Coordinates of C-alpha atoms in Angstrom, one line a residue:
M240 CA -33.4 -8.1 34.8
S241 CA -34.0 -5.7 31.9
S242 CA -37.8 -6.2 31.2
T243 CA -38.3 -2.4 31.2
L244 CA -37.0 0.3 29.1
L245 CA -35.8 2.3 32.1
E246 CA -33.8 -0.8 33.2
V247 CA -32.4 -1.3 29.6
T248 CA -31.4 2.5 29.6
R249 CA -29.7 2.2 32.9
A250 CA -27.8 -1.0 31.8
S251 CA -26.8 0.7 28.5
H252 CA -25.2 3.6 30.1
E253 CA -23.5 1.4 32.5
E254 CA -22.0 -0.6 29.7
V255 CA -20.8 2.5 28.1
E256 CA -19.0 3.9 31.0
R257 CA -17.5 0.5 31.7
L258 CA -16.1 0.2 28.0
E259 CA -14.8 3.8 28.4
R260 CA -12.8 2.8 31.3
L261 CA -11.6 -0.3 29.7
V262 CA -10.4 1.7 26.7
V263 CA -8.4 4.1 28.8
K264 CA -6.9 1.2 30.8
D265 CA -5.9 -0.5 27.7
L266 CA -4.3 2.6 26.1
Q267 CA -2.4 3.3 29.1
T268 CA -0.4 -0.1 28.5
E269 CA 2.6 0.4 26.3
P270 CA 2.6 -2.6 23.7
A271 CA 5.9 -4.4 23.6
S272 CA 6.0 -5.3 20.0
N273 CA 4.0 -4.6 16.6
K274 CA 2.0 -7.5 17.1
D275 CA 0.8 -6.4 20.6
R276 CA 0.0 -3.2 19.3
L277 CA -2.1 -4.6 16.5
F278 CA -4.0 -6.5 19.0
Q279 CA -4.5 -3.6 21.3
N280 CA -5.8 -1.4 18.5
H281 CA -8.2 -4.0 17.5
R282 CA -9.5 -4.6 20.9
V283 CA -9.9 -0.7 21.3
R284 CA -11.7 -0.6 17.9
N285 CA -14.2 -3.3 18.9
M286 CA -15.0 -1.7 22.1
I287 CA -15.4 1.7 20.5
D288 CA -17.9 -0.1 18.0
T289 CA -19.8 -1.5 20.9
I290 CA -20.1 2.0 22.5
I291 CA -21.4 3.5 19.3
S292 CA -24.0 0.7 18.7
T293 CA -25.2 1.1 22.3
T294 CA -25.3 4.7 22.0
E295 CA -27.6 4.5 18.8
K296 CA -29.9 2.3 21.0
L297 CA -29.9 5.0 23.7
V298 CA -30.8 7.8 21.2
E299 CA -33.8 5.8 20.0
I300 CA -35.0 5.2 23.4
Y301 CA -34.7 8.8 24.2
E302 CA -36.4 9.9 21.2
D303 CA -39.4 7.8 22.3
K304 CA -41.2 7.8 18.8
D305 CA -43.8 5.3 20.0
S306 CA -44.1 7.0 23.4
A307 CA -43.3 3.7 25.3
R308 CA -40.8 5.4 27.5
K309 CA -43.3 8.2 28.5
D310 CA -46.1 5.6 29.3
E311 CA -43.7 3.7 31.5
I312 CA -42.6 6.7 33.5
A313 CA -46.4 7.6 34.0
A314 CA -47.0 4.0 35.0
L315 CA -44.3 4.1 37.7
G316 CA -46.1 7.1 39.2
G317 CA -49.2 5.2 39.4
Q318 CA -51.1 6.8 36.5
T319 CA -53.6 4.5 35.0
A320 CA -56.5 4.8 32.6
T321 CA -59.0 5.0 35.8
G322 CA -56.8 7.4 37.7
T323 CA -53.7 7.7 40.1
N324 CA -52.7 4.8 42.4
V325 CA -49.3 4.9 43.5
F326 CA -49.6 1.9 46.1
S327 CA -51.2 -0.4 43.3
A328 CA -48.2 0.4 41.0
F329 CA -45.7 -0.2 43.7
Y330 CA -47.0 -3.6 44.7
D331 CA -47.4 -4.6 41.1
R332 CA -43.6 -3.9 40.5
L333 CA -42.7 -5.7 43.8
K334 CA -44.6 -8.6 42.6
E335 CA -42.7 -8.4 39.2
I336 CA -39.5 -8.5 40.9
R337 CA -40.2 -11.4 43.3
E338 CA -41.5 -13.5 40.4
Y339 CA -38.3 -12.9 38.4
H340 CA -36.0 -13.9 41.5
R341 CA -38.2 -16.9 42.0
R342 CA -37.8 -18.1 38.3
H343 CA -34.0 -17.3 38.4
P344 CA -32.9 -18.2 41.9
A345 CA -29.2 -18.4 40.7
A346 CA -29.0 -15.0 39.1
R347 CA -25.7 -13.4 39.6
V348 CA -25.5 -10.0 41.2
V349 CA -23.7 -7.5 38.9
D350 CA -21.2 -5.3 40.7
A351 CA -20.9 -1.9 39.2
N352 CA -17.3 -1.5 39.9
E353 CA -16.5 -5.0 38.3
E354 CA -13.9 -4.7 35.4
F355 CA -13.9 -7.1 32.6
D356 CA -10.3 -7.7 32.5
Y357 CA -10.6 -10.6 30.2
L358 CA -11.4 -8.0 27.3
L359 CA -8.0 -6.8 27.7
K360 CA -6.4 -10.1 27.1
E361 CA -8.3 -11.0 23.8
E362 CA -6.2 -11.5 20.7
H363 CA -8.3 -11.1 17.8
A364 CA -7.8 -13.0 14.5
I365 CA -6.1 -10.6 12.0
E366 CA -5.4 -12.0 8.4
F367 CA -1.9 -11.4 7.2
S368 CA 0.1 -13.2 4.4
G369 CA 3.5 -14.3 5.0
E370 CA 4.9 -11.5 2.8
E371 CA 3.1 -8.9 4.9
A372 CA 5.0 -10.1 8.1
F373 CA 2.0 -9.2 10.4
G374 CA 1.4 -5.7 9.0
R375 CA 5.2 -4.6 8.5
H376 CA 5.4 -4.9 4.9
L377 CA 2.9 -4.7 1.8
D378 CA 2.2 -7.6 -0.5
L379 CA 1.7 -6.1 -3.9
H380 CA 2.7 -9.1 -6.0
E381 CA -0.7 -9.8 -7.6
L382 CA -1.0 -6.1 -8.5
Y383 CA 2.6 -6.2 -9.8
C384 CA 1.8 -9.1 -12.3
Q385 CA -1.4 -7.2 -13.3
Y386 CA 0.8 -4.0 -13.8
I387 CA 3.5 -5.5 -16.0
N388 CA 0.9 -7.5 -18.0
S389 CA -1.0 -4.5 -19.0
K390 CA -0.6 -2.0 -21.9
F391 CA 0.0 1.1 -19.4
G392 CA 2.5 -0.8 -17.5
E393 CA 6.2 -1.6 -17.9
H394 CA 8.3 -4.7 -17.6
I395 CA 10.3 -3.8 -14.5
E396 CA 11.3 -5.6 -11.4
Y397 CA 9.2 -5.7 -8.1
S398 CA 11.7 -3.5 -6.2
A399 CA 11.1 -0.8 -9.1
Y400 CA 7.5 -1.4 -9.1
L401 CA 7.4 -0.3 -5.4
D402 CA 8.8 3.1 -6.4
V403 CA 6.5 3.8 -9.3
F404 CA 3.0 2.2 -8.3
S405 CA 2.0 5.4 -6.4
Q406 CA 3.2 7.6 -9.1
L407 CA -0.1 7.4 -11.1
H408 CA 0.2 10.9 -12.7
K409 CA 3.0 9.7 -15.1
I410 CA 0.7 7.3 -17.0
S411 CA -0.6 8.8 -20.0
R412 CA -4.3 9.9 -20.1
K413 CA -5.0 7.7 -23.3
M414 CA -4.2 4.6 -21.2
K415 CA -6.3 5.6 -18.3
M416 CA -9.4 5.6 -20.5
T417 CA -9.0 1.7 -20.8
S418 CA -11.1 -0.7 -18.6
Q419 CA -7.9 -2.5 -17.9
Y420 CA -6.6 0.5 -16.1
R421 CA -9.8 0.9 -14.1
E422 CA -9.8 -2.7 -13.1
Y423 CA -6.3 -2.3 -11.8
M424 CA -7.2 1.0 -10.0
E425 CA -10.1 -0.7 -8.3
N426 CA -8.0 -3.7 -7.1
L427 CA -5.2 -1.5 -6.0
L428 CA -7.5 0.8 -3.9
E429 CA -9.3 -2.3 -2.5
Y430 CA -6.0 -3.7 -1.2
L431 CA -4.6 -0.5 0.3
I432 CA -8.0 0.1 2.0
Y433 CA -8.1 -3.4 3.5
F434 CA -4.4 -3.2 4.4
F435 CA -4.8 0.1 6.4
Q436 CA -8.0 -1.0 8.1
R437 CA -6.0 -4.0 9.4
T438 CA -2.8 -2.2 10.5
E439 CA -4.5 1.2 11.7
P440 CA -8.0 0.2 12.9
L441 CA -8.3 3.3 15.1
Q442 CA -8.2 5.6 12.1
D443 CA -11.4 7.1 10.8
L444 CA -11.0 6.2 7.2
D445 CA -14.4 7.6 6.1
R446 CA -13.3 11.1 7.5
I447 CA -10.1 11.0 5.6
F448 CA -11.9 10.1 2.4
S449 CA -14.5 12.6 2.9
K450 CA -11.6 15.4 3.1
V451 CA -10.0 13.9 -0.1
V452 CA -13.3 14.0 -2.0
A453 CA -14.1 17.6 -0.9
D454 CA -10.5 18.7 -2.2
F455 CA -10.9 16.8 -5.3
E456 CA -14.2 18.2 -6.3
E457 CA -12.7 21.6 -5.9
Q458 CA -9.5 20.9 -8.0
W459 CA -11.6 18.9 -10.6
A460 CA -13.8 22.1 -11.1
K461 CA -10.9 24.2 -11.5
G462 CA -9.0 21.6 -13.8
T463 CA -5.9 21.4 -11.5
V464 CA -5.9 17.7 -10.4
E465 CA -2.6 16.2 -11.0
G466 CA -2.4 14.3 -14.3
W467 CA -5.9 15.5 -15.2
E468 CA -5.3 19.1 -15.8
N469 CA -8.0 21.0 -17.5
E470 CA -10.1 17.7 -17.5
G471 CA -13.0 19.3 -15.8
Q472 CA -13.4 22.4 -18.0
E473 CA -16.3 23.1 -20.5
N474 CA -18.9 21.5 -18.2
G475 CA -16.9 18.2 -18.4
H476 CA -17.4 17.8 -22.2
V477 CA -14.6 15.4 -23.3
L478 CA -16.1 15.0 -26.9
A479 CA -14.1 17.8 -28.2
Q480 CA -11.0 16.4 -26.8
L481 CA -11.4 13.0 -27.9
T482 CA -12.5 13.9 -31.4
V483 CA -9.3 15.1 -32.9
I484 CA -10.6 14.8 -36.6
D485 CA -12.2 17.8 -38.5
L486 CA -14.4 16.2 -41.1
D487 CA -14.6 19.5 -43.1
Y488 CA -11.1 18.8 -44.5
Y489 CA -12.1 15.4 -45.8
S490 CA -14.5 14.7 -48.8
T491 CA -13.8 11.2 -49.6
V492 CA -13.3 7.9 -47.9
E493 CA -9.8 7.5 -49.1
E494 CA -8.6 10.8 -47.9
L495 CA -10.0 9.9 -44.4
M496 CA -8.2 6.6 -44.4
E497 CA -5.1 8.4 -44.5
V498 CA -5.7 9.5 -40.8
G499 CA -4.9 6.1 -39.5
P500 CA -6.8 3.3 -37.9
E501 CA -6.2 4.5 -34.1
K502 CA -7.5 8.0 -34.7
L503 CA -10.3 6.8 -36.6
K504 CA -11.3 4.3 -33.7
E505 CA -10.9 7.2 -31.1
A506 CA -13.2 9.4 -33.1
L507 CA -15.9 6.8 -33.5
A508 CA -15.5 5.9 -29.7
A509 CA -16.2 9.4 -28.8
L510 CA -19.4 9.6 -30.8
G511 CA -20.7 6.3 -29.4
L512 CA -20.2 4.6 -32.7
K513 CA -18.9 1.1 -33.4
S514 CA -15.0 1.2 -33.7
G515 CA -14.4 -2.1 -35.1
G516 CA -13.7 -3.4 -38.9
T517 CA -11.2 -2.4 -41.3
V518 CA -9.8 1.0 -41.9
Q519 CA -12.1 1.6 -44.7
Q520 CA -15.2 0.6 -42.8
R521 CA -14.2 2.9 -40.0
A522 CA -13.7 5.7 -42.5
E523 CA -17.1 5.0 -44.1
R524 CA -18.9 5.0 -40.7
L525 CA -17.2 8.3 -39.6
L526 CA -17.9 10.1 -42.9
L527 CA -21.6 9.6 -42.3
T528 CA -21.6 11.9 -39.5
K529 CA -20.5 14.7 -41.7
D530 CA -23.7 15.4 -43.3
T531 CA -26.2 13.1 -41.0
P532 CA -26.9 14.2 -37.5
L533 CA -26.4 11.5 -35.0
E534 CA -30.2 11.6 -33.9
K535 CA -31.0 10.5 -37.4
L536 CA -28.2 7.9 -38.0
D537 CA -29.2 4.2 -38.2
R538 CA -29.4 2.5 -35.1
K539 CA -26.9 -0.2 -36.4
H540 CA -23.9 2.2 -36.5
F541 CA -24.0 2.6 -32.7
A542 CA -22.2 0.6 -30.2
K543 CA -24.2 -1.4 -27.6
G544 CA -25.1 0.9 -24.6
S545 CA -24.2 4.0 -26.3
R546 CA -27.7 5.3 -27.0
G547 CA -29.9 5.6 -23.9
A548 CA -33.6 6.3 -23.5
E549 CA -33.1 9.6 -25.0
Q550 CA -32.1 7.9 -28.6
N551 CA -29.3 10.4 -28.5
G552 CA -25.8 9.4 -29.7
V553 CA -24.0 12.2 -27.9
A554 CA -25.1 10.7 -24.6
A555 CA -21.9 9.0 -24.3
A556 CA -19.8 12.0 -23.7
P557 CA -21.2 12.8 -20.3
H558 CA -21.0 9.2 -19.2
E559 CA -17.3 9.2 -20.4
V560 CA -16.7 12.2 -18.3
N561 CA -18.1 10.3 -15.2
N562 CA -15.9 7.5 -15.8
L563 CA -12.9 9.6 -16.1
K564 CA -13.8 11.5 -13.0
E565 CA -14.2 8.2 -11.0
I566 CA -10.9 7.2 -12.2
A567 CA -9.2 10.4 -11.1
L568 CA -10.9 10.2 -7.7
M569 CA -9.6 6.7 -7.2
E570 CA -6.2 7.8 -7.9
A571 CA -6.6 10.7 -5.3
K572 CA -7.6 8.1 -2.7
I573 CA -4.8 5.9 -3.7
K574 CA -2.3 8.9 -3.3
K575 CA -3.7 9.8 0.1
L576 CA -3.3 6.3 1.3
C577 CA 0.3 5.9 0.1
D578 CA 1.1 9.1 2.1
L579 CA -0.4 7.4 5.3
L580 CA 1.4 4.2 4.6
Y581 CA 4.8 5.8 3.6
E582 CA 6.8 4.3 6.4
T583 CA 5.4 0.8 5.6
I584 CA 6.3 1.1 1.8
E585 CA 9.9 2.2 2.7
R586 CA 10.1 -0.8 4.9
T587 CA 8.9 -3.0 2.0
K588 CA 11.5 -1.6 -0.2
Q589 CA 14.2 -2.2 2.1
N590 CA 12.9 -5.9 2.8
V591 CA 12.8 -6.6 -0.9
E592 CA 16.3 -5.3 -1.4
K593 CA 17.6 -7.4 1.5
K594 CA 16.0 -10.5 0.3
Q595 CA 17.7 -10.2 -3.1
A596 CA 21.1 -10.5 -1.3
L597 CA 20.0 -13.5 1.1
T598 CA 19.7 -17.2 0.2
Y599 CA 16.5 -19.2 1.2
E600 CA 18.2 -20.7 4.3
E601 CA 19.1 -17.2 5.6
M602 CA 15.5 -15.9 5.0
E603 CA 14.0 -18.8 6.9
A604 CA 16.5 -18.2 9.6
E605 CA 15.8 -14.6 10.0
R606 CA 12.1 -15.2 9.9
E607 CA 12.4 -17.6 12.8
E608 CA 14.7 -15.2 14.7
E609 CA 12.1 -12.5 14.3
E610 CA 9.2 -14.7 15.6
T611 CA 11.5 -15.8 18.7
Q612 CA 12.2 -12.0 19.3
V613 CA 8.6 -11.2 19.4
D614 CA 7.7 -13.9 21.8
T615 CA 10.6 -13.0 24.2
E616 CA 10.0 -9.3 24.1
S617 CA 6.5 -9.5 25.7
D618 CA 7.8 -11.8 28.5
D619 CA 10.7 -9.7 29.3
D620 CA 9.1 -6.3 29.1
E621 CA 7.7 -6.6 32.9
Q622 CA 11.2 -6.6 34.1
Q623 CA 12.7 -3.2 34.2
I624 CA 16.5 -3.3 33.3
Y625 CA 18.8 -0.8 34.9
N626 CA 21.2 0.5 32.1
P627 CA 22.6 3.9 32.8
L628 CA 25.5 3.6 30.4
K629 CA 23.0 2.3 27.5
L630 CA 25.1 -0.7 26.8
P631 CA 24.1 -2.8 24.0
M632 CA 21.9 -5.9 24.9
G633 CA 23.1 -9.4 24.7
W634 CA 21.5 -12.6 23.7
D635 CA 19.6 -13.0 27.0
G636 CA 18.2 -9.4 26.9
K637 CA 20.6 -7.9 29.5
P638 CA 23.2 -5.3 29.0
I639 CA 26.6 -6.8 28.3
P640 CA 29.6 -6.3 30.7
Y641 CA 31.2 -3.0 30.4
W642 CA 34.8 -4.6 29.9
L643 CA 33.3 -6.5 26.9
Y644 CA 32.0 -3.3 25.6
K645 CA 35.4 -1.5 25.8
L646 CA 37.2 -4.8 24.5
H647 CA 35.4 -4.7 21.2
G648 CA 35.1 -1.0 20.9
L649 CA 31.6 -0.8 20.6
G650 CA 31.5 2.8 21.5
Q651 CA 33.3 3.5 18.2
E652 CA 31.1 4.4 15.2
F653 CA 31.9 3.7 11.7
K654 CA 29.7 5.2 8.9
C655 CA 29.6 3.8 5.4
E656 CA 28.6 6.1 2.6
I657 CA 27.8 3.0 0.2
C658 CA 25.2 1.7 2.8
G659 CA 23.5 5.0 2.8
N660 CA 25.6 6.5 5.7
Y661 CA 24.5 3.6 8.0
S662 CA 26.3 3.4 11.3
Y663 CA 28.1 0.3 12.5
W664 CA 29.3 0.2 16.2
G665 CA 32.7 -1.6 16.8
R666 CA 35.5 -2.8 14.5
R667 CA 34.1 -6.3 14.2
A668 CA 30.6 -5.0 13.0
F669 CA 32.2 -2.7 10.7
E670 CA 34.5 -5.5 9.0
R671 CA 31.7 -8.1 8.9
H672 CA 29.3 -5.7 7.1
F673 CA 31.4 -5.7 3.9
K674 CA 29.7 -9.1 3.2
E675 CA 26.3 -8.3 4.3
W676 CA 23.3 -7.7 2.2
R677 CA 23.2 -3.7 2.7
H678 CA 26.7 -3.2 1.5
Q679 CA 26.4 -5.7 -1.4
H680 CA 23.3 -3.9 -2.6
G681 CA 25.1 -0.5 -2.5
M682 CA 27.8 -1.9 -4.6
R683 CA 25.6 -3.4 -7.0
C684 CA 23.7 -0.1 -7.5
L685 CA 27.2 1.4 -8.3
G686 CA 27.8 -1.3 -10.8
I687 CA 30.9 -2.3 -9.0
P688 CA 31.8 -6.1 -8.1
N689 CA 32.0 -6.6 -4.4
T690 CA 35.5 -8.2 -4.2
K691 CA 38.2 -8.1 -1.5
N692 CA 39.8 -5.1 -3.4
F693 CA 37.1 -3.0 -2.1
N694 CA 37.3 -3.9 1.6
E695 CA 37.8 -0.9 4.1
I696 CA 36.5 1.5 1.3
T697 CA 33.1 3.2 2.5
S698 CA 33.3 6.4 0.2
I699 CA 31.5 6.1 -3.2
E700 CA 34.0 8.3 -4.9
E701 CA 37.0 6.1 -3.5
A702 CA 35.3 2.9 -4.8
K703 CA 34.6 4.5 -8.3
D704 CA 38.2 5.8 -8.6
L705 CA 39.4 2.1 -7.6
W706 CA 37.2 0.5 -10.0
K707 CA 38.6 2.7 -12.9
K708 CA 42.1 1.9 -11.9
I709 CA 41.4 -1.7 -12.0
Q710 CA 39.7 -1.7 -15.2
E711 CA 42.6 0.4 -16.9
R712 CA 45.0 -2.2 -15.5
Q713 CA 43.1 -5.0 -16.9
G714 CA 43.0 -3.3 -20.2
V715 CA 46.9 -3.2 -20.3
N716 CA 47.3 -6.7 -19.5
K717 CA 44.4 -8.1 -21.6
W718 CA 45.3 -10.5 -24.4
R719 CA 44.6 -8.7 -27.8
P720 CA 44.7 -11.3 -30.4
D721 CA 44.5 -8.7 -33.3
L722 CA 48.2 -7.5 -32.1
E723 CA 49.7 -10.4 -30.4
E724 CA 48.5 -13.4 -32.2
E725 CA 51.1 -14.5 -35.0
Y726 CA 50.8 -15.7 -38.2
E727 CA 53.6 -17.1 -40.7
D728 CA 53.4 -17.1 -44.6
R729 CA 54.9 -19.6 -47.0
E730 CA 58.3 -17.6 -47.0
G731 CA 58.5 -17.9 -43.3
N732 CA 57.7 -14.1 -42.5
I733 CA 56.0 -13.6 -39.1
Y734 CA 53.0 -11.2 -39.1
N735 CA 50.5 -10.4 -36.5
K736 CA 46.8 -11.3 -37.1
K737 CA 45.8 -7.9 -38.3
T738 CA 48.6 -7.3 -40.7
Y739 CA 48.5 -10.8 -42.0
T740 CA 44.6 -10.6 -42.8
D741 CA 45.1 -7.1 -44.5
L742 CA 47.9 -8.4 -46.8
Q743 CA 45.9 -11.6 -47.6
R744 CA 43.0 -9.4 -48.8
Q745 CA 45.1 -7.4 -51.0
G746 CA 46.5 -10.7 -52.5
L747 CA 50.1 -9.9 -51.6
I748 CA 50.7 -13.2 -49.8

């Protein structure tokens, strides 16, 4: 029964306390897998959102802008317009309670100590693509296609794109002024925010971005933003920067045409003028500004939207500054998100490198194995396993026998420098790794074929030395047609191919 404001207030406080206890109880449980961790974080996030919304309602009630709470408290004390009558107020409330229970005879009695355990078992629907593998990897394929098909991008592989997509300061400032780059920035920032909210729901992204914006504003005012140095100087006026043509040195259209179409286009765009047409038309349009102020120039020479309500052609410069500042701010936010998602980006790189060395059947088998492992982890987590020697786990999730551990030498560590100093435990695992994806990728990076000649070699220097010797040996035994192919003239003399062709050119045979 919540027909009064005081009852609503009491029920809201009770709900907030109950949700706080549930949050503590849920966070005390250690998740068994990444999937369980995501479910737990989203459950806690939803409960926190409910607490916030309920608290906002309580604040509105306590502010009592319409004096409804004050009037209700006065009514409880029997204060009416005619005077104070405590007994009348008491019997009126008693009558209201009886009437409520008469209309709802099956109403459930709420236990204050009741815990809503069903909330701790909820599994919220979280949308992830197959490539994202439930939040373990990034899926940047659409952005990669947009990058390589743009003017500011490069034709590189997806694995190389994962290394450079966060290095936005290396892109030239001229390319950053295009609408294509702005669209790419918006799409990249939108995806990273969406991915971060799905994988880290307990993080306060607004607070993180507010700090990024504060630092960015300070650096922009000083002109020290990475990739945008000195951009914020001179009150943000970019007109002088973009206009690289001094018209005092030019008196005719022919002289101005020698500057080139691109520079003419940049100068016209900086002034808000139309930048299309032939080189001669651009030069004529730009030369008009030498003796005629922009305010008196005919409207037909200006591009659409470049002249605002003030009818001033230079109004495009502040607008251009704001556009550049927005792009620079997006870059700062993307850089911060990449720092927060550093481990995920590294896992994505390793996953892509691993897939390059696997067949489709091997990738499908590995995916099924990961799904099975996630399901079995949560079932076996409740059983505490006694393993003082820290023996490796078998296929059944239990430690292998100690005699088997000693038989296969699993306590012996083998490190491979080609695999990035990765450790392999046991002779069998060490011998098997020469055919696995990690070693194959390392050999491919060195430019050396992974053949039987390089088995048991784990040092990069030794692999390079052996490859050099193999190449020299192949060079000695290689068939050389210029020296070893034989030719015979009419007199029966035998020559090699080089000597025969030289004598034939000289007309001696």
